PDB file of N, CA and C in Angstrom:
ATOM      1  N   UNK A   1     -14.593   9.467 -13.171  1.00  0.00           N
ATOM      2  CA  UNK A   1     -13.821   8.622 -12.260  1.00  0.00           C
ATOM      3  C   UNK A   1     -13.039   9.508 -11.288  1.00  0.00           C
ATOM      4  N   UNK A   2     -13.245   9.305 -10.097  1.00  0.00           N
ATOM      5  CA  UNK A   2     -12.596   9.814  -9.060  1.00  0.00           C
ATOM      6  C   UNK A   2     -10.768   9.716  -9.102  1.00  0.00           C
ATOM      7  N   UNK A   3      -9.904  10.950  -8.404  1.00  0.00           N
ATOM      8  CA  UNK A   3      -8.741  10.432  -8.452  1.00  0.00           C
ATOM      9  C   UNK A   3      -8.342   9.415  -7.452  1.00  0.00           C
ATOM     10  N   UNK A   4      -7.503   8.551  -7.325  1.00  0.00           N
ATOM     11  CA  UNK A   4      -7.402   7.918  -6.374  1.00  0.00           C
ATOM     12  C   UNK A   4      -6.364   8.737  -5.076  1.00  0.00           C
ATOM     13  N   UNK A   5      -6.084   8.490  -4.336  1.00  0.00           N
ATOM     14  CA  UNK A   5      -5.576   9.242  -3.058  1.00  0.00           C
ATOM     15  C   UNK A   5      -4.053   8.626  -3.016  1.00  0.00           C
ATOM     16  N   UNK A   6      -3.917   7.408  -3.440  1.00  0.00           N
ATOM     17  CA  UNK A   6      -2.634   6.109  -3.968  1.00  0.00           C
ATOM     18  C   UNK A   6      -2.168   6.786  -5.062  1.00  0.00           C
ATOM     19  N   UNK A   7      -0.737   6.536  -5.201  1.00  0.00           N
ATOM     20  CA  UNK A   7      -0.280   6.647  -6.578  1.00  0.00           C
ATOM     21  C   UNK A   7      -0.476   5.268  -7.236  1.00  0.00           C
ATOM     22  N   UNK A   8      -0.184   4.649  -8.078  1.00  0.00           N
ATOM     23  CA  UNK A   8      -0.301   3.676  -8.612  1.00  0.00           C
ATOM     24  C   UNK A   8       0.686   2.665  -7.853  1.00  0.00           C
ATOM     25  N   UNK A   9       1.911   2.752  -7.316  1.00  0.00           N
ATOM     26  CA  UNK A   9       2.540   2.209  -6.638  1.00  0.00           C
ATOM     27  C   UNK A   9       2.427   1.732  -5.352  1.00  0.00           C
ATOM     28  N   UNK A  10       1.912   2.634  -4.893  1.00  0.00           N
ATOM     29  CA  UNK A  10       1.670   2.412  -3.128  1.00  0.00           C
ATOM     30  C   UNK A  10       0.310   1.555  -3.288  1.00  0.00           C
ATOM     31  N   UNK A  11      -0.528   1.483  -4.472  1.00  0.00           N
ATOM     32  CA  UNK A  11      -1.841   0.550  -4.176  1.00  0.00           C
ATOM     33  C   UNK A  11      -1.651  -0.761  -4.789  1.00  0.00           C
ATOM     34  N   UNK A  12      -0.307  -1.317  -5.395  1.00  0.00           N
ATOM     35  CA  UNK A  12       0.575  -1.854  -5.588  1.00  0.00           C
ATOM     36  C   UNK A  12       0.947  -2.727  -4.402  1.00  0.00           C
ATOM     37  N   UNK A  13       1.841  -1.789  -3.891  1.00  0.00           N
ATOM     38  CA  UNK A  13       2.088  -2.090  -2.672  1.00  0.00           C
ATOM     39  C   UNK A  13       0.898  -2.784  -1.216  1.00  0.00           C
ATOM     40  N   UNK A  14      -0.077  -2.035  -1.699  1.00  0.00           N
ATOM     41  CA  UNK A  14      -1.213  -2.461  -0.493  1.00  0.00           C
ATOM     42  C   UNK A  14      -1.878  -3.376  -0.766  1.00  0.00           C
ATOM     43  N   UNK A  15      -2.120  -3.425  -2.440  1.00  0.00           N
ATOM     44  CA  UNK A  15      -2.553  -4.752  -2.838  1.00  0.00           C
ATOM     45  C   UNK A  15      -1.872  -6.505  -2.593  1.00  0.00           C
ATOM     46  N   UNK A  16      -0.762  -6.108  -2.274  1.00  0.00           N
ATOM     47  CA  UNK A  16      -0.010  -7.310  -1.660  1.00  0.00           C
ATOM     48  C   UNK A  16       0.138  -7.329  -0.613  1.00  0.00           C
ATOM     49  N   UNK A  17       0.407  -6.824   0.010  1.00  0.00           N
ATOM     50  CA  UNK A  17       0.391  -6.366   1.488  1.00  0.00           C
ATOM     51  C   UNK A  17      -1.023  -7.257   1.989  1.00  0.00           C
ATOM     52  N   UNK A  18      -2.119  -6.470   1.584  1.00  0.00           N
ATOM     53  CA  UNK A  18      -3.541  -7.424   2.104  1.00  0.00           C
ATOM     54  C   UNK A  18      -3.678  -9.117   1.472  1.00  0.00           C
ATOM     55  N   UNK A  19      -2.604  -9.594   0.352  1.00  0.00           N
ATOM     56  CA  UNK A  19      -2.195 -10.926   0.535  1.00  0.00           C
ATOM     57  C   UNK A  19      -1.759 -11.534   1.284  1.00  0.00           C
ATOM     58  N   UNK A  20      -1.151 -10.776   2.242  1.00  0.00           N
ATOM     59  CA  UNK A  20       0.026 -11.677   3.320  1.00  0.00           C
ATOM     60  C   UNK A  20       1.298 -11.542   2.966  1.00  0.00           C
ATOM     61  N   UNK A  21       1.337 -10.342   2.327  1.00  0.00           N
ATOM     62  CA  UNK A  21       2.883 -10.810   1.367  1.00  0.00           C
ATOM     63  C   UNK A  21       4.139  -9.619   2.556  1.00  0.00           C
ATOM     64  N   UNK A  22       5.135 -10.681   2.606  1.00  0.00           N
ATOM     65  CA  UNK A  22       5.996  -9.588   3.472  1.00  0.00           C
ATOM     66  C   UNK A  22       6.489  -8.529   2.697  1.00  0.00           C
ATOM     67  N   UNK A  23       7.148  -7.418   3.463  1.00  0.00           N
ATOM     68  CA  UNK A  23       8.101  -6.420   2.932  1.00  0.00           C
ATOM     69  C   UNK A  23       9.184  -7.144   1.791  1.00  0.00           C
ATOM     70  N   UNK A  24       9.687  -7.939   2.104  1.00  0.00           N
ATOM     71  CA  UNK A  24      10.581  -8.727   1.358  1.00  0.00           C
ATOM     72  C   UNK A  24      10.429  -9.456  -0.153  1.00  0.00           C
ATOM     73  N   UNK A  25       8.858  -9.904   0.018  1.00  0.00           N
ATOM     74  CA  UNK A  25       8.378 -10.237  -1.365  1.00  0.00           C
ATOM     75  C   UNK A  25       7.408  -9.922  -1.969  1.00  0.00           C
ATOM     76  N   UNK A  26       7.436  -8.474  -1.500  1.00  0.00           N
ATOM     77  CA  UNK A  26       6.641  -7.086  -2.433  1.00  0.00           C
ATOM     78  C   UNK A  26       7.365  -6.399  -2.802  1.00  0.00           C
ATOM     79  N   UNK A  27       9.067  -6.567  -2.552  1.00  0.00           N
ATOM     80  CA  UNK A  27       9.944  -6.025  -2.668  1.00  0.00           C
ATOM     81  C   UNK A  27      10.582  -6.788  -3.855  1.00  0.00           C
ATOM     82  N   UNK A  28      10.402  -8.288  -3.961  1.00  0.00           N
ATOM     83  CA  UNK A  28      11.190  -9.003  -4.972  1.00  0.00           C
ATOM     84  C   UNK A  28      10.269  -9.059  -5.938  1.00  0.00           C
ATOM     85  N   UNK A  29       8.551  -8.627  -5.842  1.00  0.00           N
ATOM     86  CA  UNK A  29       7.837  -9.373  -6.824  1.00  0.00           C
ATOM     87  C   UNK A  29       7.651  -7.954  -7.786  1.00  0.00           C
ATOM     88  N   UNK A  30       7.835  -6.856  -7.031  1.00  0.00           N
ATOM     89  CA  UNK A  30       7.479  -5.363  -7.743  1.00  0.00           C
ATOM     90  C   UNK A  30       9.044  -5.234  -8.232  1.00  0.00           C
ATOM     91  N   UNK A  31       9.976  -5.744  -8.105  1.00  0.00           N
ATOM     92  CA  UNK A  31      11.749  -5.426  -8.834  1.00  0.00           C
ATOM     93  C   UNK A  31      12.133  -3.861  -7.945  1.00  0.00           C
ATOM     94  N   UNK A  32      11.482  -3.772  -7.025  1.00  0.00           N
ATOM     95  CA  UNK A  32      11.924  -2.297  -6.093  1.00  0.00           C
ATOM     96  C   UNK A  32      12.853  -3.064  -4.886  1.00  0.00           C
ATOM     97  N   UNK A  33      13.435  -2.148  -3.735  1.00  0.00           N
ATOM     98  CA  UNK A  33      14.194  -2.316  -2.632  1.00  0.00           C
ATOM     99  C   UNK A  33      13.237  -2.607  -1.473  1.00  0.00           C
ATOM    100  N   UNK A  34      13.121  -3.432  -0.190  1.00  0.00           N
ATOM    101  CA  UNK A  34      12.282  -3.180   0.610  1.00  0.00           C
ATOM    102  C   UNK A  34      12.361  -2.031   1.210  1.00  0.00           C
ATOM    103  N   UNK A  35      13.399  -0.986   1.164  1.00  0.00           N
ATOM    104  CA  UNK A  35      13.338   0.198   1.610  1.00  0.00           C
ATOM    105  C   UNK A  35      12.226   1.322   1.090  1.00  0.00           C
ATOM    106  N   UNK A  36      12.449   0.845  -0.210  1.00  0.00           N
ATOM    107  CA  UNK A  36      11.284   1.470  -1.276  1.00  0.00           C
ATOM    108  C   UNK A  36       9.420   1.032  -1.196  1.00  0.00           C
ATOM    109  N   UNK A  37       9.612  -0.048  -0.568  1.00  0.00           N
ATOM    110  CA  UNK A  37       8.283  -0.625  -0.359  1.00  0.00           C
ATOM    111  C   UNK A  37       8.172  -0.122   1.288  1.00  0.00           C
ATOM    112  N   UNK A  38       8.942   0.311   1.768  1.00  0.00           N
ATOM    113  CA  UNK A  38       8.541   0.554   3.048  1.00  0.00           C
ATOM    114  C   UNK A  38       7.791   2.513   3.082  1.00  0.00           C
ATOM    115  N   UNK A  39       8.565   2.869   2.296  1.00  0.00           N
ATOM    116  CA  UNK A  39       8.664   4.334   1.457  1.00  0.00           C
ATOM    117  C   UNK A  39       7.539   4.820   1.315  1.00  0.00           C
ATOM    118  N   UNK A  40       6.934   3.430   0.176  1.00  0.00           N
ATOM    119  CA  UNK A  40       5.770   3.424  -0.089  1.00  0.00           C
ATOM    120  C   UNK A  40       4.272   3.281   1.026  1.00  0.00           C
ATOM    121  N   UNK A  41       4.625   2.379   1.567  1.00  0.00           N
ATOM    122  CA  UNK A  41       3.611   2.013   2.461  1.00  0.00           C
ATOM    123  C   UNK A  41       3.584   4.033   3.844  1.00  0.00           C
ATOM    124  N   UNK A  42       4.620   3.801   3.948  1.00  0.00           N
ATOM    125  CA  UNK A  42       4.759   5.472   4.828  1.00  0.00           C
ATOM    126  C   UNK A  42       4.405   6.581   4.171  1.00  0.00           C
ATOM    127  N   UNK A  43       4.027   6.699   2.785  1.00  0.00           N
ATOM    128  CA  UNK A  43       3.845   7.826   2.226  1.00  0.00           C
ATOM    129  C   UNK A  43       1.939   7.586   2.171  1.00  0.00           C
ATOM    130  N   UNK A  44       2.133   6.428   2.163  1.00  0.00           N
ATOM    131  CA  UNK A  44       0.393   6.212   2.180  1.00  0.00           C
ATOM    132  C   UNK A  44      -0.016   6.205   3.759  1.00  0.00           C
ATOM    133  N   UNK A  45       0.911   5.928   4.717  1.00  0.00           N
ATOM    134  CA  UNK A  45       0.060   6.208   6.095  1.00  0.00           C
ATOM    135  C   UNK A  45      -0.048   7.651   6.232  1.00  0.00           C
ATOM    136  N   UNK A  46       0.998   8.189   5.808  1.00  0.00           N
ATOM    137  CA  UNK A  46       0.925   9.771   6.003  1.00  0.00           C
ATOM    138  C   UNK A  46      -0.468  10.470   5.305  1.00  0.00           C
ATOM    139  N   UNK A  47      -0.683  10.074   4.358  1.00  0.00           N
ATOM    140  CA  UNK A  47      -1.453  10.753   3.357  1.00  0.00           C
ATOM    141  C   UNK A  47      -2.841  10.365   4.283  1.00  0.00           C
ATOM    142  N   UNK A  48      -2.861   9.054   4.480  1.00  0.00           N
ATOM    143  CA  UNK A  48      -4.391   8.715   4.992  1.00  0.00           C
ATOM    144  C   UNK A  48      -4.312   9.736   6.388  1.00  0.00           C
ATOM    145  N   UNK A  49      -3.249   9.590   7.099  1.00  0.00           N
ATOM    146  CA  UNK A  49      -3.217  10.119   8.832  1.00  0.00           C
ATOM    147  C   UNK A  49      -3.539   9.146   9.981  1.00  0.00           C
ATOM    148  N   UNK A  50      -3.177   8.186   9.160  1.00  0.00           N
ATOM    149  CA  UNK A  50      -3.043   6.817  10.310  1.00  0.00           C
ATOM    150  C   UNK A  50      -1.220   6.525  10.428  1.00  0.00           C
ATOM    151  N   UNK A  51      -1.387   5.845  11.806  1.00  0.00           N
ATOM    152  CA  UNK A  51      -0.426   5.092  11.981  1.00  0.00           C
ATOM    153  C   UNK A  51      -0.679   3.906  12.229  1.00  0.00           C
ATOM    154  N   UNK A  52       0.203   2.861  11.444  1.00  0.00           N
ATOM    155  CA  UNK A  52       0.235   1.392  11.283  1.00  0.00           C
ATOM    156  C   UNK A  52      -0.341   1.028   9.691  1.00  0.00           C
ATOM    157  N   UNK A  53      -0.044  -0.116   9.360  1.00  0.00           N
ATOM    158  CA  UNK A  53      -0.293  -0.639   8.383  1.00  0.00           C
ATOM    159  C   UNK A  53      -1.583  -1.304   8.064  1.00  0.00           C
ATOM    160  N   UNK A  54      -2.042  -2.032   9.230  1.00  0.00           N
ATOM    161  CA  UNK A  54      -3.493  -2.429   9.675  1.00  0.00           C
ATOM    162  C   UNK A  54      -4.520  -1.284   9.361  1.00  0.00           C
ATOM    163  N   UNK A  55      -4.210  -0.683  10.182  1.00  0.00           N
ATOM    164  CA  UNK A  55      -5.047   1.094  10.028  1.00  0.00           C
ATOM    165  C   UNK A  55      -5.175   1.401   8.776  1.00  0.00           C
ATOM    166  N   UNK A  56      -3.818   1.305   8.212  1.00  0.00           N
ATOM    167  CA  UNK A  56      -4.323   1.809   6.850  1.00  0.00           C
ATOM    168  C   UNK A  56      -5.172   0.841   5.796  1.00  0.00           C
ATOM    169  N   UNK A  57      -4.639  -0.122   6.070  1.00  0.00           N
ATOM    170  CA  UNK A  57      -5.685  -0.701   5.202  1.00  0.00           C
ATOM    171  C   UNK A  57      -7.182  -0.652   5.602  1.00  0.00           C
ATOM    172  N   UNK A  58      -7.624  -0.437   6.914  1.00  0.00           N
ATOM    173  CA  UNK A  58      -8.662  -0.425   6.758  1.00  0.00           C
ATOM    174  C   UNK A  58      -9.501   0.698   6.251  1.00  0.00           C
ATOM    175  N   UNK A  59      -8.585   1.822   6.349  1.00  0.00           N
ATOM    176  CA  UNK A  59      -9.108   3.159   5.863  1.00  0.00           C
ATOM    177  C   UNK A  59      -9.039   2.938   4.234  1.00  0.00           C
ATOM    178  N   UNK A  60      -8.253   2.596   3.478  1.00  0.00           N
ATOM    179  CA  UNK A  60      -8.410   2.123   1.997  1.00  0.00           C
ATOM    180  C   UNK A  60      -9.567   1.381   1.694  1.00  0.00           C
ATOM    181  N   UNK A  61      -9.836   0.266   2.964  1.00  0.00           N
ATOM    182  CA  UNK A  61     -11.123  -0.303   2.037  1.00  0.00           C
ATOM    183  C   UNK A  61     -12.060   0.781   2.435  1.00  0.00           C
ATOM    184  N   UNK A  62     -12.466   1.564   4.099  1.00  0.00           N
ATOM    185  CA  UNK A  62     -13.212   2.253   3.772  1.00  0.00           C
ATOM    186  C   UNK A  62     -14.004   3.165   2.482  1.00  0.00           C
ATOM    187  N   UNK A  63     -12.499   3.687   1.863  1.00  0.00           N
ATOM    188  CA  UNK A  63     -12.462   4.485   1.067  1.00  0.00           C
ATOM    189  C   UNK A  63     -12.793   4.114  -0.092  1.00  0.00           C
ATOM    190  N   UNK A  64     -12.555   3.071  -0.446  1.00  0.00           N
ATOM    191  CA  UNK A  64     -12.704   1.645  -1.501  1.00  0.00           C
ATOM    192  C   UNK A  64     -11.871   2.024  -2.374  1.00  0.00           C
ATOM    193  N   UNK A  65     -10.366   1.878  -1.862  1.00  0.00           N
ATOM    194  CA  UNK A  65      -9.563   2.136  -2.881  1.00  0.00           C
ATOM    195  C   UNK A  65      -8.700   0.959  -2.650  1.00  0.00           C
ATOM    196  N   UNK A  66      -8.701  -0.256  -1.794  1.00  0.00           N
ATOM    197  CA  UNK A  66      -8.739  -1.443  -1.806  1.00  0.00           C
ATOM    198  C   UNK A  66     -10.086  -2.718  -1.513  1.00  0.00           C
ATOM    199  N   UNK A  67     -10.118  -3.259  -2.284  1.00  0.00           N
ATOM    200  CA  UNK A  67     -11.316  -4.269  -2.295  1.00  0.00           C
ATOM    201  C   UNK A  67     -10.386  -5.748  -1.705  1.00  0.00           C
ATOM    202  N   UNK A  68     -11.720  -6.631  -1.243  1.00  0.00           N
ATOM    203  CA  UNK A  68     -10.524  -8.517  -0.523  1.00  0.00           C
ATOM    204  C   UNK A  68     -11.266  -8.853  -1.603  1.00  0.00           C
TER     205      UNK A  68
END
């Protein structure tokens, strides 16, 4: 099994995110800060080398480290 490029959190994070779910209630549904979910989501644009959130998700499913 491959490592994933996500920590377990940030694919967490992206996994709701591609629900529709705002900063706010990925923030209330994971018990973290939205500062922390924002944290998250920026540590994963960095890592991929995109900017935006869109972008990144599409590079995750590329990668298939998010599936719809």
């Amino acid at each position: 099994m491959r490592k994933s490029i996500l920590t377990k959190r940030e694919k967490e994070v992206f996994e709701l995110l591609i629900l529709n779910k705002t900063t706010k209630e990925i923030a209330s549904k994971l018990n973290i800060s939205e500062k922390t979910v924002r944290n998250h989501i920026s540590n994963a644009m960095q890592k991929l080398g995109v900017k935006g959130r869109a972008a990144a998700v599409v590079e995750l499913l590329k990668l298939r480290e998010l599936s719809l």
